[in-house]
Amino acid sequence: MSKKYVYFFDEVENANTWEWILKLGNKGAQLCEMTNAGLPVPPGFTLSTEACVEFYEGGKKWPSELEAEVKKNIEKLESEIGRKFGDKEKPLLVSVRSGSYVSMPGMMDTVLNLGMNDETVEAFGKMTSNERGAWDSYRRFIQMFGDVVMEVPHEKFEHAIQAKKNEKGVENDTELSIEDLKELVNDYKEIVKETRGELFPSDPWEQLKLAINAVFDSFYNPRAIKYRKINHLKQDAGTGVNVQAMVFGNLGDDSGTGVSFTRNPATGEKEHYGEFLINAQGEDVVAGIRTPLPVDDLKKILPKVYDELIEVYEKLEKHYKDLQDFEFTIENEKLWILQSRNGKRTAQAALKIAVDMEGEGLISRDDALLQLKPAQLDQLLHKQLDENAKKEHKVIAMGLPASPGAAVGKVMFHADDVAAAVEADADATVILVRTETSPEDIEGMNAAQGILTARGGMTSHAAVVARGMGKCCVAGSNEITVDEKNKVLKIPSKGLELKEGEWISLDGSLGEVLEGQVPLVEPKLSGDFDTVMKWADEVRKLQVWANADTPNDAKIARDFGAQGIGLTRTEHMFFEENRIKAVREMILSKDKAGREKALAKLLPFQRDDFKGLFKSMDGLPVTIRLLDPPLHEFLPREDKEINELATEMNVSVEELKEKIESLHEFNPMLGFRGCRLGIVYPEINEMQVQAIIEAAIEAKEDGIDAKPEIMIPVLGHVNEMQRMRSLVDSTAKKILKEKGKEISYSVGVMMELPRACLTADEIAKHAEFFSFGTNDLTQTTFGYSRDDAGTFIPFYVENSILEQDPFQVLDQSGVGKLVEMAVEKGRSTKEKLKIGICGEHGGEPASVEFCHRIGLNYVSCSPFRVPIARLAAAQAAIREKKEK
Amino acid sequence: MSKKYVYFFDEVENANTWEWILKLGNKGAQLCEMTNAGLPVPPGFTLSTEACVEFYEGGKKWPSELEAEVKKNIEKLESEIGRKFGDKEKPLLVSVRSGSYVSMPGMMDTVLNLGMNDETVEAFGKMTSNERGAWDSYRRFIQMFGDVVMEVPHEKFEHAIQAKKNEKGVENDTELSIEDLKELVNDYKEIVKETRGELFPSDPWEQLKLAINAVFDSFYNPRAIKYRKINHLKQDAGTGVNVQAMVFGNLGDDSGTGVSFTRNPATGEKEHYGEFLINAQGEDVVAGIRTPLPVDDLKKILPKVYDELIEVYEKLEKHYKDLQDFEFTIENEKLWILQSRNGKRTAQAALKIAVDMEGEGLISRDDALLQLKPAQLDQLLHKQLDENAKKEHKVIAMGLPASPGAAVGKVMFHADDVAAAVEADADATVILVRTETSPEDIEGMNAAQGILTARGGMTSHAAVVARGMGKCCVAGSNEITVDEKNKVLKIPSKGLELKEGEWISLDGSLGEVLEGQVPLVEPKLSGDFDTVMKWADEVRKLQVWANADTPNDAKIARDFGAQGIGLTRTEHMFFEENRIKAVREMILSKDKAGREKALAKLLPFQRDDFKGLFKSMDGLPVTIRLLDPPLHEFLPREDKEINELATEMNVSVEELKEKIESLHEFNPMLGFRGCRLGIVYPEINEMQVQAIIEAAIEAKEDGIDAKPEIMIPVLGHVNEMQRMRSLVDSTAKKILKEKGKEISYSVGVMMELPRACLTADEIAKHAEFFSFGTNDLTQTTFGYSRDDAGTFIPFYVENSILEQDPFQVLDQSGVGKLVEMAVEKGRSTKEKLKIGICGEHGGEPASVEFCHRIGLNYVSCSPFRVPIARLAAAQAAIREKKEK
């Protein structure tokens, strides 16, 4: 039997499978799918991708059976639609479209109205009662076909129409008369003849064959090859060719066109949402010259069509089991559906639709959960700028959408000033604007409404801390420069300078900086949100914990459903004003005795911090990371501060500067930090462990169930683990013995260095848990400094060298391999090892799915991402179930 | 049959095996080995480690058969030596020593002269004709046994002897009379009785049992347990106990004692090297009060013993097949060999001995090669300070032995000044002293005799560059501070300040800084060196290449036997005065056109550089790494230089500072460098590729066989490789087409990031070779900044957290795992992939062996390390052969 190359849309059942998509291209498969779902799709057929491949392999010749097949299908098409190619009364016009297994935008334009010639144009004019429109369509068809199929430079057509307008003394195309257009058609044909040395084909069949060849060819043009290379698409896939009858909404008052959603995409309400125009084509709706009517008005105007449309709503949702956004055309009281796709919707609508559809029995609970986009939940949790009011404010600069939500306030340039302003007036609304932020800015960041920085990426200090605080942040705005000294925010491209006290507004979800005060709208969490979260919790296997440094953060996290604290950065507590002095005294001490004296001052603060956390998380684990950053981060940098500190510490400025200089590091990220500090200066970590254990004892006395988990950072060698384990255990033992108490705690490792992953089997012997610090692990595995990579990561992503910023989405093929290896090795020596992740990736849906798949116990993310992680974890569990 | 716990030394043949060492301990096994080699070892026996383990497991009781076995062996010992325990004429005295499978220094002292009591002391006095000596030995025995076996605090004995001296009004022990010593023996016994509540045991058998128990016990004392934990030794190995007859060199003029080497350890000559004293014990030789005689004098004094000794030389070398360093005692004309071990020797002697022994048929060529220590060859290749003259110069500071050899010169503090001084007077001898060096100091470093820095580790910039140049360097001397501004080198601990122009001398092999001018001695390469290298080349499989940046370095490398250049750092060429301007112009350009203009100026320089390299390496591969460091490394840092540059570039100082600031990076090691630069600014690498290809064309025209290998640095993703591969190929193709020439070249990757190793299978598809940059791979895998890790790596090594500095010796269990993975993955997609290593480890013997074992094709190291690598590679091949 001979091969089959052409499929009429009604020939393939269940075309929405990978196999059929590869065979027909995605567009072809979707047209078949819609047709077989019983939707009134204009008839047509698809030439398979194999036809394309064989065309190319055979030296640009059609496979032998192809012509006969196409002819047969054209006949079927003519009979279904009741029109004929070249017919002088009811001419068949078709569209010809390419379509590979993945859509490749810009690869080839569509050819519309194929079948037009000197005879059918007249018939078409009569049919539409619009002679001028017919000739205009004819002119456009020659131009489109000439350009796309016959490779006539489109400027030539442009010149011709311009010449015609000049000749007639008119300005706009629309002012050309029927006669002008007829002349133009002749001019166009002449252009084709001159350029190509052949006549413009008037035989529709000839037109069709040429158009099909052009689509085939387009798959192998250099632009398309390059596009596929960059996007890692198959080079040998070929493209399908879709030939479909044109239908017309402009055949009179029993015709029309419209767009509709099966439900309200803004609220999720089940209502007929959409609009239409009578006696119009699709582009008229878009053009906005005539005002369209709401869909329900059709009931009065064309009740039969309305009834059909109502049926379509049902069919669409029953078939696609999701909100559909579709286009329709009414031709002489006959309803045609041109296209349908999953509709975009607000976060609020998404929740309502998922919950409602489950309630209606349309979809299962699992499918309801899968329908949601976890990242979209973010919209619900933060204040937003009022969409309408926003239109009246200019965007004055763009930056990275570093932390979602919105903020409105007066600009200030020093964290201290912000803190002071809010201290003086609790209602002060301030936005902190900095070139970049550093850990000493924490207090001011916390007091600010939002943060704007000129430098740093999505995982810069400002971004990470802001997300942790659930505070809006626009980071790394290349368009601004910040002159902290003179307190001016400059936007050279706009010629703007903003001084301290002037108002701006930030949209942290879009990375926009707007002038003035845009009103804010509060987030609303509906009952649907709770329902969805409850469903998610029922199916997910992965626990969701949160990163939190303060009792307040911990409380927010718990309210959002966090099942533990996966990361407390103890050093963030060191920056508060009453503590930083003691920290500096410790660093500048000449000997152990001096350090111990200073540490003794810090002990009560840390103990109180931890006690607060235990209280917030009563009954749930709290993972406390021992001191992580290099010591120089705690020292002042500016001369003024150094002078002050020297006076305070009673040392000479020179001596102090020398000490600061001696602590300087070329690459602090890879420097003297984490457990390296704890091993060389054990007294620092001993104080911290003492604070943790004493806090747990005190909490217990207050009836609180404290579950401390002590985490060792920046660890790369089993010998470091043994040392630190023994430091922790002996310190804890001593205190418990002194106080005569029992507290159970566990000790684990922040897995953030490749070497830790490579030797995880050895390290696991001495650890109760691993928690992957995927931020630093990404830095070391890629050799990217998070703070510097802004110079090339955006370029890399734009140019598809990296699919995504690996600090936002976990790099599964590189970093992920190390994580998997560490999980496997770790559990090979300790089967029950508890494993989590506490990098920023813990709240990113694709990364959460990865964590589920490789069998982690938990992910830990910033409090505001907990709901996202809960949903993502549920989806991962459901997908896994479905695969099995 | 019952178990056997005790082995007489003559019972075990070939005891020098792992099995026997585990069973008898290392010392016991060696005594058995010597005995069975026919050497006259004083008789004795060993209690096995199993006896120790069972003693402990059995609650500190001897296994039932043990006592009988020991008794039987004591009887055999008595009969062999012809003395008896407790005998009143010829008393047997024994030593009791511990010995586990690995020696654990300081775990337990030796007990000598066991068997002494009130009766045997008299006999011993008569036997040695030295009554006073006998009583002094008795006193010492009680003290030693009391301390070690009976746990009597040794201060008590110290107090007693002091009291005795006070009583007698003498100052020194030696002034005590026989009677005084007798009284002291009584006092000692009294102390034991008081402290332990029991009498000091006078029965030799009782003494022996107690001593054995003490040795057993010592294995489980807390100190020993901790020692084993730190050094990763087996906790359940137990210790052997060696009981051996004491022999005496002080029994008259037919007795004596001496030490000897079987050949001259300084020159390697085959001669009787050693010395002896008549009528003396070992400690007398060491004490240096009497002048010992050369060994050959024994021929006249005790000819029979001399003949025996000559036989011993032969037996020792025949048995151990290496230079032996041994101790002997002559007791009444009977020669005893107490100990023998491989002798330490100079590099020159080592070569001669290996070559001679092979010539004598004593050892095979393979064993001759294995006998050598590759690292020792370094001594032969560099100037050294004259050992004798050195004694007259004070060491004024210590630093790290960063690059071997020696240097003498006047101190200067700026690289420019050094360059200028040498330019003015080619004979000027200068030592560059800096806090740390940076790439812009290259020219001055090259002009200097040696380099001294206050900061930075073994792989700091100064150290790496100096080793590459074969130039002496002492780095990271914490004792000095360098005030570059005022041109003073301060050594506060010595109260010294050296101004520009003052002389110092450096010993780069020891890390010493000496005052004044120490005379230098030139290195000498003997014919033995060539012989050994020839042998090594015959057996090794690994090729040895060199890292070289200049034609001169390349020539040195080739003379040392390099088979290719594995790493040329193109950026080192950028710093020369006539180039740096163009480099800076390129960096500061505002657009691509500006950059291209500046690059065009650099092109001829680079082309000449490469042509010179191709010429030096005619017929051998030259691997050229494209630009590696971040651009800011090329910009000035000091205000003065910035002002100058601004004037030169015709930009404002402010603008220039802003540009420099904008290029600043927090962690330059992980920043915008290597292929990241090449991808964002392709014109830089395009210029370099053009220079390489044009240089190869010109070289070919001159009849030179150029083999360029282009290496892409800092690569972590297959997409980067695809981009860079296409940049290189298209640039090369364009030039070759323009010139109408054919040049073959290859393109490969510097594997220096964990992610590159993890995805090596993908990357290999587009590469002809991999070269591991293990310096950076160590930095990223450990998360250690090479320039900053000086703060903790020394602490880590001292405290056994790291066995070695991983920048010196490749970390096989971490970094090595990544390397192995990359080799396996790389060859899984490209079987013939050429793989090498070009980090500093390429010249380190243990790392070279690792490279051989995992199947690399070559190692590349600094020119002066090439001979070391050749020998190490040969040893690796031989060891592998032997294992099979």
Tab-separated table of N, CA and C in Angstrom, chain A residues 230-232 796-806 809 813, chain B residues 717 719:
chain	number	residue	atom	x	y	z
A	230	ILE	N	19.516	27.254	17.905
A	230	ILE	CA	19.531	28.009	19.157
A	230	ILE	C	18.553	27.418	20.162
A	231	ASN	N	17.387	26.983	19.654
A	231	ASN	CA	16.344	26.497	20.549
A	231	ASN	C	16.341	24.983	20.722
A	232	HIS	N	17.406	24.357	20.222
A	232	HIS	CA	17.551	22.908	20.373
A	232	HIS	C	16.352	22.147	19.834
A	796	TYR	N	23.715	35.856	28.168
A	796	TYR	CA	23.656	34.407	27.964
A	796	TYR	C	22.207	33.925	27.784
A	797	VAL	N	21.308	34.479	28.567
A	797	VAL	CA	19.915	34.033	28.497
A	797	VAL	C	19.275	34.532	27.202
A	798	GLU	N	19.538	35.800	26.883
A	798	GLU	CA	18.999	36.353	25.632
A	798	GLU	C	19.467	35.555	24.423
A	799	ASN	N	20.711	35.108	24.470
A	799	ASN	CA	21.278	34.407	23.329
A	799	ASN	C	21.204	32.882	23.462
A	800	SER	N	20.346	32.423	24.382
A	800	SER	CA	20.088	30.990	24.541
A	800	SER	C	21.329	30.169	24.845
A	801	ILE	N	22.365	30.821	25.392
A	801	ILE	CA	23.503	30.020	25.871
A	801	ILE	C	23.090	29.341	27.162
A	802	LEU	N	22.338	30.058	27.946
A	802	LEU	CA	21.676	29.459	29.106
A	802	LEU	C	20.180	29.540	28.874
A	803	GLU	N	19.488	28.458	29.192
A	803	GLU	CA	18.040	28.486	29.032
A	803	GLU	C	17.418	29.471	30.013
A	804	GLN	N	17.960	29.440	31.240
A	804	GLN	CA	17.440	30.346	32.260
A	804	GLN	C	18.583	30.795	33.149
A	805	ASP	N	18.358	31.838	33.903
A	805	ASP	CA	19.327	32.251	34.912
A	805	ASP	C	19.408	31.139	35.961
A	806	PRO	N	20.570	30.504	36.087
A	806	PRO	CA	20.655	29.352	37.003
A	806	PRO	C	20.503	29.728	38.473
A	809	VAL	N	16.370	29.399	38.356
A	809	VAL	CA	15.868	28.055	38.117
A	809	VAL	C	17.054	27.104	38.231
A	813	SER	N	20.967	19.933	34.788
A	813	SER	CA	21.956	19.090	34.114
A	813	SER	C	23.369	19.296	34.647
B	717	HIS	N	29.627	25.253	29.941
B	717	HIS	CA	28.382	24.824	29.304
B	717	HIS	C	28.636	24.481	27.839
B	719	ASN	N	26.888	24.943	25.379
B	719	ASN	CA	26.520	26.029	24.456
B	719	ASN	C	27.638	27.059	24.314
